Amino acid sequence: MNVLLTGCRSYAALDLARRFRDSGWNVYAADSVKFPVCRGSRAIKEFFHVPSPREGYREFIAALAAIIRSAGIDLLLPTSEEIFYIAHGREELARYCRVFCDDFEVLNSLHNKWNFSGLTEGMSAQTPETKLLTSAAQLKELGDPSAFAFKPVYSRFASEALLAPSRLPEGFAPSAHRPWIAQRYIRGRELCSYHLAVDGEIAAYGSYEPLYRLGQASGYYFKPVHREKIDRFAAELVRKLDFTGHVAFDYIEDKDGTLHVLECNPRATSGLHLADTAGLMKPFGRRGERLSEVTEGKLFADGRTSLENPAAIRRGPGSLESPRSPENPECPEPAEAPPMIGYAMLANPFYHGFSPSGIGRWFHDFRHGRDVLFSRQDPWVPLLHAGSLAETVFDSLRRRIPFKDAATADIEWDGEALN
């Protein structure tokens, strides 16, 4: 069986490629950057450079269709924000292979932060009070801006987010063309979760605390956690939408233990590193098995059984069977080694300060972490990844945008019309 992974610049895509390879699949990869991290992996049978979907949507879809036909692809699995373009062109691509994502309109309802806040009404976890801002005049009605977090309706990696600002920047003016949200700011512990869902049922997931972060943006050290409230909320939402595909959430757990869901990312995220391989592969079959039947355009997982391991934590020898939750506070967190981006950790040993205790804490965490890049079966990936980073630096300079924005600028979708 042949799988084509797109968005293969991400570490989550690299993890998926290795797991598909280990499950007997031939793994192909496609991306609109020339040197994605997956390109240096032995898990990849062949890499294809394709047009940027943001700069040439029709050319992107045509290129994928050509690859699918020429390589005999059985399954197309998008992993990053190119998923919106693939979902929009799913009807055309599904003529050649199975496409694992939900409808474009469903993905948009999750990606759009204002629409998502409405979806959580009445659920076990809800977004904090959220207001849509389409004009500068509405800012006066909010009162103290330090009570809110301000975010563009379409954004990622906390891009442009203003968290409890004492005053709004000069010239800050939401518009109908580029709306923002003001979300009640809640202090607490930041948590994240990733889920792979099939026809409204969760097949696998992992949840974590981003213990080390680049400012207020992406994390690079993912401490496993478990919360029954996260399990419950995610199960409710995917069942409500009869959802199929990747879906991830960001939360705040306040000092009283109340869980607030902040936003949704309908794509693969770092929580995938904690997901159970058997669960991840369940919708697709293992070691060359035939794919599950298709129902109403979605892949159907045979046998809907409750999860024996609700957090889908990959347990090793000596791991604890009962993770901690608010209902069971005496039990330690899951014993899985925290996944981390090793080079990012090495770049900042002073994350906790220059004191011996701060450096000791960093060293303890680094020593117990598990690098998501390095594998004995895939030894060249960390070295060849230097090409990926150099390409992103070049794009950052060329576009005159921050590095983290350059990492996805060519595949982002921010609500533009697609023709």
mmCIF file of N, CA, C and O in Angstrom, residues 85-138:
data_model
loop_
_atom_site.group_PDB
_atom_site.id
_atom_site.type_symbol
_atom_site.label_atom_id
_atom_site.label_comp_id
_atom_site.label_asym_id
_atom_site.label_seq_id
_atom_site.Cartn_x
_atom_site.Cartn_y
_atom_site.Cartn_z
ATOM 1 N N TYR A 85 -6.594 23.385 1.476
ATOM 2 C CA TYR A 85 -6.603 23.364 0.015
ATOM 3 C C TYR A 85 -6.950 21.970 -0.496
ATOM 4 O O TYR A 85 -7.682 21.822 -1.482
ATOM 5 N N ILE A 86 -6.434 20.939 0.174
ATOM 6 C CA ILE A 86 -6.746 19.567 -0.224
ATOM 7 C C ILE A 86 -8.217 19.259 0.021
ATOM 8 O O ILE A 86 -8.884 18.622 -0.803
ATOM 9 N N ALA A 87 -8.751 19.730 1.163
ATOM 10 C CA ALA A 87 -10.174 19.515 1.444
ATOM 11 C C ALA A 87 -11.041 20.198 0.393
ATOM 12 O O ALA A 87 -12.069 19.658 -0.036
ATOM 13 N N HIS A 88 -10.629 21.397 -0.032
ATOM 14 C CA HIS A 88 -11.404 22.124 -1.052
ATOM 15 C C HIS A 88 -11.372 21.383 -2.382
ATOM 16 O O HIS A 88 -12.355 21.396 -3.137
ATOM 17 N N GLY A 89 -10.252 20.710 -2.668
ATOM 18 C CA GLY A 89 -10.145 19.951 -3.911
ATOM 19 C C GLY A 89 -10.354 18.462 -3.728
ATOM 20 O O GLY A 89 -9.983 17.670 -4.603
ATOM 21 N N ARG A 90 -10.959 18.070 -2.614
ATOM 22 C CA ARG A 90 -11.066 16.651 -2.285
ATOM 23 C C ARG A 90 -11.881 15.873 -3.310
ATOM 24 O O ARG A 90 -11.549 14.735 -3.647
ATOM 25 N N GLU A 91 -12.929 16.467 -3.841
ATOM 26 C CA GLU A 91 -13.772 15.750 -4.798
ATOM 27 C C GLU A 91 -12.954 15.314 -6.008
ATOM 28 O O GLU A 91 -13.103 14.191 -6.502
ATOM 29 N N GLU A 92 -12.078 16.198 -6.485
ATOM 30 C CA GLU A 92 -11.242 15.852 -7.635
ATOM 31 C C GLU A 92 -10.206 14.795 -7.265
ATOM 32 O O GLU A 92 -10.015 13.805 -7.981
ATOM 33 N N LEU A 93 -9.532 14.973 -6.120
ATOM 34 C CA LEU A 93 -8.470 14.047 -5.722
ATOM 35 C C LEU A 93 -9.014 12.668 -5.358
ATOM 36 O O LEU A 93 -8.339 11.655 -5.559
ATOM 37 N N ALA A 94 -10.235 12.625 -4.820
ATOM 38 C CA ALA A 94 -10.822 11.353 -4.385
ATOM 39 C C ALA A 94 -11.167 10.442 -5.555
ATOM 40 O O ALA A 94 -11.500 9.275 -5.355
ATOM 41 N N ARG A 95 -11.067 10.945 -6.777
ATOM 42 C CA ARG A 95 -11.276 10.088 -7.945
ATOM 43 C C ARG A 95 -10.108 9.123 -8.138
ATOM 44 O O ARG A 95 -10.244 8.114 -8.823
ATOM 45 N N TYR A 96 -8.971 9.459 -7.511
ATOM 46 C CA TYR A 96 -7.760 8.670 -7.735
ATOM 47 C C TYR A 96 -7.324 7.872 -6.503
ATOM 48 O O TYR A 96 -6.622 6.870 -6.622
ATOM 49 N N CYS A 97 -7.685 8.330 -5.307
ATOM 50 C CA CYS A 97 -7.303 7.605 -4.084
ATOM 51 C C CYS A 97 -8.186 8.086 -2.942
ATOM 52 O O CYS A 97 -8.983 9.008 -3.114
ATOM 53 N N ARG A 98 -8.022 7.473 -1.791
ATOM 54 C CA ARG A 98 -8.759 7.911 -0.609
ATOM 55 C C ARG A 98 -8.051 9.113 0.009
ATOM 56 O O ARG A 98 -6.829 9.126 0.149
ATOM 57 N N VAL A 99 -8.827 10.104 0.373
ATOM 58 C CA VAL A 99 -8.291 11.363 0.928
ATOM 59 C C VAL A 99 -8.762 11.467 2.369
ATOM 60 O O VAL A 99 -9.964 11.546 2.631
ATOM 61 N N PHE A 100 -7.816 11.475 3.306
ATOM 62 C CA PHE A 100 -8.177 11.422 4.718
ATOM 63 C C PHE A 100 -8.262 12.829 5.302
ATOM 64 O O PHE A 100 -7.312 13.356 5.884
ATOM 65 N N CYS A 101 -9.404 13.450 5.115
ATOM 66 C CA CYS A 101 -9.707 14.727 5.782
ATOM 67 C C CYS A 101 -11.201 14.960 5.680
ATOM 68 O O CYS A 101 -11.893 14.311 4.889
ATOM 69 N N ASP A 102 -11.686 15.887 6.463
ATOM 70 C CA ASP A 102 -13.122 16.176 6.476
ATOM 71 C C ASP A 102 -13.451 17.225 5.421
ATOM 72 O O ASP A 102 -12.585 17.720 4.700
ATOM 73 N N ASP A 103 -14.742 17.579 5.348
ATOM 74 C CA ASP A 103 -15.185 18.576 4.384
ATOM 75 C C ASP A 103 -14.549 19.936 4.668
ATOM 76 O O ASP A 103 -14.268 20.287 5.821
ATOM 77 N N PHE A 104 -14.363 20.712 3.618
ATOM 78 C CA PHE A 104 -13.764 22.033 3.730
ATOM 79 C C PHE A 104 -14.541 22.924 4.708
ATOM 80 O O PHE A 104 -13.959 23.623 5.536
ATOM 81 N N GLU A 105 -15.861 22.881 4.637
ATOM 82 C CA GLU A 105 -16.672 23.748 5.503
ATOM 83 C C GLU A 105 -16.494 23.370 6.974
ATOM 84 O O GLU A 105 -16.486 24.246 7.848
ATOM 85 N N VAL A 106 -16.362 22.081 7.259
ATOM 86 C CA VAL A 106 -16.159 21.641 8.636
ATOM 87 C C VAL A 106 -14.802 22.112 9.147
ATOM 88 O O VAL A 106 -14.677 22.626 10.268
ATOM 89 N N LEU A 107 -13.773 21.953 8.334
ATOM 90 C CA LEU A 107 -12.444 22.407 8.730
ATOM 91 C C LEU A 107 -12.422 23.910 8.963
ATOM 92 O O LEU A 107 -11.794 24.400 9.905
ATOM 93 N N ASN A 108 -13.114 24.657 8.124
ATOM 94 C CA ASN A 108 -13.173 26.106 8.296
ATOM 95 C C ASN A 108 -13.848 26.478 9.607
ATOM 96 O O ASN A 108 -13.423 27.404 10.302
ATOM 97 N N SER A 109 -14.889 25.750 9.981
ATOM 98 C CA SER A 109 -15.602 26.057 11.230
ATOM 99 C C SER A 109 -14.709 25.838 12.451
ATOM 100 O O SER A 109 -14.926 26.456 13.501
ATOM 101 N N LEU A 110 -13.713 24.974 12.326
ATOM 102 C CA LEU A 110 -12.785 24.731 13.424
ATOM 103 C C LEU A 110 -11.609 25.702 13.386
ATOM 104 O O LEU A 110 -11.121 26.144 14.434
ATOM 105 N N HIS A 111 -11.146 26.031 12.211
ATOM 106 C CA HIS A 111 -9.999 26.931 12.027
ATOM 107 C C HIS A 111 -10.367 28.371 12.369
ATOM 108 O O HIS A 111 -9.548 29.106 12.939
ATOM 109 N N ASN A 112 -11.572 28.786 12.035
ATOM 110 C CA ASN A 112 -12.057 30.130 12.316
ATOM 111 C C ASN A 112 -12.344 30.239 13.818
ATOM 112 O O ASN A 112 -13.243 29.592 14.347
ATOM 113 N N LYS A 113 -11.570 31.059 14.513
ATOM 114 C CA LYS A 113 -11.657 31.100 15.981
ATOM 115 C C LYS A 113 -13.013 31.590 16.471
ATOM 116 O O LYS A 113 -13.483 31.168 17.536
ATOM 117 N N TRP A 114 -13.655 32.474 15.742
ATOM 118 C CA TRP A 114 -14.974 32.951 16.144
ATOM 119 C C TRP A 114 -16.015 31.839 15.982
ATOM 120 O O TRP A 114 -16.806 31.579 16.899
ATOM 121 N N ASN A 115 -16.015 31.173 14.839
ATOM 122 C CA ASN A 115 -16.963 30.081 14.628
ATOM 123 C C ASN A 115 -16.742 28.950 15.626
ATOM 124 O O ASN A 115 -17.690 28.348 16.134
ATOM 125 N N PHE A 116 -15.458 28.648 15.908
ATOM 126 C CA PHE A 116 -15.169 27.569 16.848
ATOM 127 C C PHE A 116 -15.715 27.871 18.232
ATOM 128 O O PHE A 116 -16.218 26.979 18.921
ATOM 129 N N SER A 117 -15.637 29.121 18.656
ATOM 130 C CA SER A 117 -16.154 29.461 19.990
ATOM 131 C C SER A 117 -17.633 29.140 20.099
ATOM 132 O O SER A 117 -18.115 28.723 21.158
ATOM 133 N N GLY A 118 -18.371 29.299 19.003
ATOM 134 C CA GLY A 118 -19.795 28.957 19.021
ATOM 135 C C GLY A 118 -20.037 27.464 19.069
ATOM 136 O O GLY A 118 -21.017 27.009 19.675
ATOM 137 N N LEU A 119 -19.134 26.683 18.461
ATOM 138 C CA LEU A 119 -19.292 25.231 18.458
ATOM 139 C C LEU A 119 -19.210 24.627 19.856
ATOM 140 O O LEU A 119 -19.774 23.569 20.116
ATOM 141 N N THR A 120 -18.491 25.298 20.767
ATOM 142 C CA THR A 120 -18.270 24.716 22.099
ATOM 143 C C THR A 120 -19.400 25.016 23.077
ATOM 144 O O THR A 120 -19.371 24.513 24.207
ATOM 145 N N GLU A 121 -20.370 25.804 22.674
ATOM 146 C CA GLU A 121 -21.467 26.153 23.591
ATOM 147 C C GLU A 121 -22.183 24.887 24.065
ATOM 148 O O GLU A 121 -22.541 24.026 23.273
ATOM 149 N N GLY A 122 -22.367 24.793 25.385
ATOM 150 C CA GLY A 122 -23.077 23.666 25.965
ATOM 151 C C GLY A 122 -22.251 22.410 26.120
ATOM 152 O O GLY A 122 -22.786 21.374 26.546
ATOM 153 N N MET A 123 -20.955 22.476 25.809
ATOM 154 C CA MET A 123 -20.116 21.292 25.911
ATOM 155 C C MET A 123 -19.393 21.269 27.253
ATOM 156 O O MET A 123 -19.424 22.227 28.018
ATOM 157 N N SER A 124 -18.719 20.163 27.544
ATOM 158 C CA SER A 124 -18.099 19.993 28.855
ATOM 159 C C SER A 124 -16.931 20.952 29.072
ATOM 160 O O SER A 124 -16.572 21.249 30.211
ATOM 161 N N ALA A 125 -16.302 21.428 28.004
ATOM 162 C CA ALA A 125 -15.327 22.519 28.081
ATOM 163 C C ALA A 125 -15.742 23.549 27.040
ATOM 164 O O ALA A 125 -16.150 23.192 25.931
ATOM 165 N N GLN A 126 -15.663 24.814 27.397
ATOM 166 C CA GLN A 126 -16.102 25.864 26.499
ATOM 167 C C GLN A 126 -15.016 26.927 26.380
ATOM 168 O O GLN A 126 -14.118 27.021 27.213
ATOM 169 N N THR A 127 -15.108 27.717 25.313
ATOM 170 C CA THR A 127 -14.175 28.828 25.193
ATOM 171 C C THR A 127 -14.556 29.905 26.211
ATOM 172 O O THR A 127 -15.736 30.048 26.569
ATOM 173 N N PRO A 128 -13.578 30.671 26.689
ATOM 174 C CA PRO A 128 -13.924 31.825 27.516
ATOM 175 C C PRO A 128 -14.787 32.800 26.705
ATOM 176 O O PRO A 128 -14.887 32.676 25.471
ATOM 177 N N GLU A 129 -15.381 33.741 27.384
ATOM 178 C CA GLU A 129 -16.195 34.758 26.711
ATOM 179 C C GLU A 129 -15.420 35.308 25.508
ATOM 180 O O GLU A 129 -14.286 35.762 25.635
ATOM 181 N N THR A 130 -16.036 35.234 24.330
ATOM 182 C CA THR A 130 -15.369 35.626 23.096
ATOM 183 C C THR A 130 -16.234 36.599 22.320
ATOM 184 O O THR A 130 -17.442 36.385 22.162
ATOM 185 N N LYS A 131 -15.624 37.685 21.837
ATOM 186 C CA LYS A 131 -16.340 38.696 21.060
ATOM 187 C C LYS A 131 -15.678 38.853 19.701
ATOM 188 O O LYS A 131 -14.447 38.846 19.589
ATOM 189 N N LEU A 132 -16.488 39.004 18.660
ATOM 190 C CA LEU A 132 -15.983 39.236 17.316
ATOM 191 C C LEU A 132 -15.765 40.726 17.104
ATOM 192 O O LEU A 132 -16.643 41.549 17.409
ATOM 193 N N LEU A 133 -14.609 41.074 16.579
ATOM 194 C CA LEU A 133 -14.261 42.472 16.328
ATOM 195 C C LEU A 133 -14.099 42.697 14.829
ATOM 196 O O LEU A 133 -13.218 42.098 14.197
ATOM 197 N N THR A 134 -14.959 43.544 14.273
ATOM 198 C CA THR A 134 -14.883 43.852 12.846
ATOM 199 C C THR A 134 -14.710 45.340 12.578
ATOM 200 O O THR A 134 -14.726 45.767 11.436
ATOM 201 N N SER A 135 -14.539 46.145 13.641
ATOM 202 C CA SER A 135 -14.315 47.574 13.468
ATOM 203 C C SER A 135 -13.608 48.130 14.697
ATOM 204 O O SER A 135 -13.701 47.561 15.794
ATOM 205 N N ALA A 136 -12.908 49.230 14.516
ATOM 206 C CA ALA A 136 -12.196 49.862 15.623
ATOM 207 C C ALA A 136 -13.161 50.383 16.670
ATOM 208 O O ALA A 136 -12.829 50.464 17.857
ATOM 209 N N ALA A 137 -14.380 50.749 16.242
ATOM 210 C CA ALA A 137 -15.360 51.299 17.184
ATOM 211 C C ALA A 137 -15.718 50.292 18.274
ATOM 212 O O ALA A 137 -16.020 50.678 19.413
ATOM 213 N N GLN A 138 -15.674 48.999 17.967
ATOM 214 C CA GLN A 138 -16.038 47.983 18.948
ATOM 215 C C GLN A 138 -15.032 47.884 20.085
ATOM 216 O O GLN A 138 -15.356 47.373 21.156
#
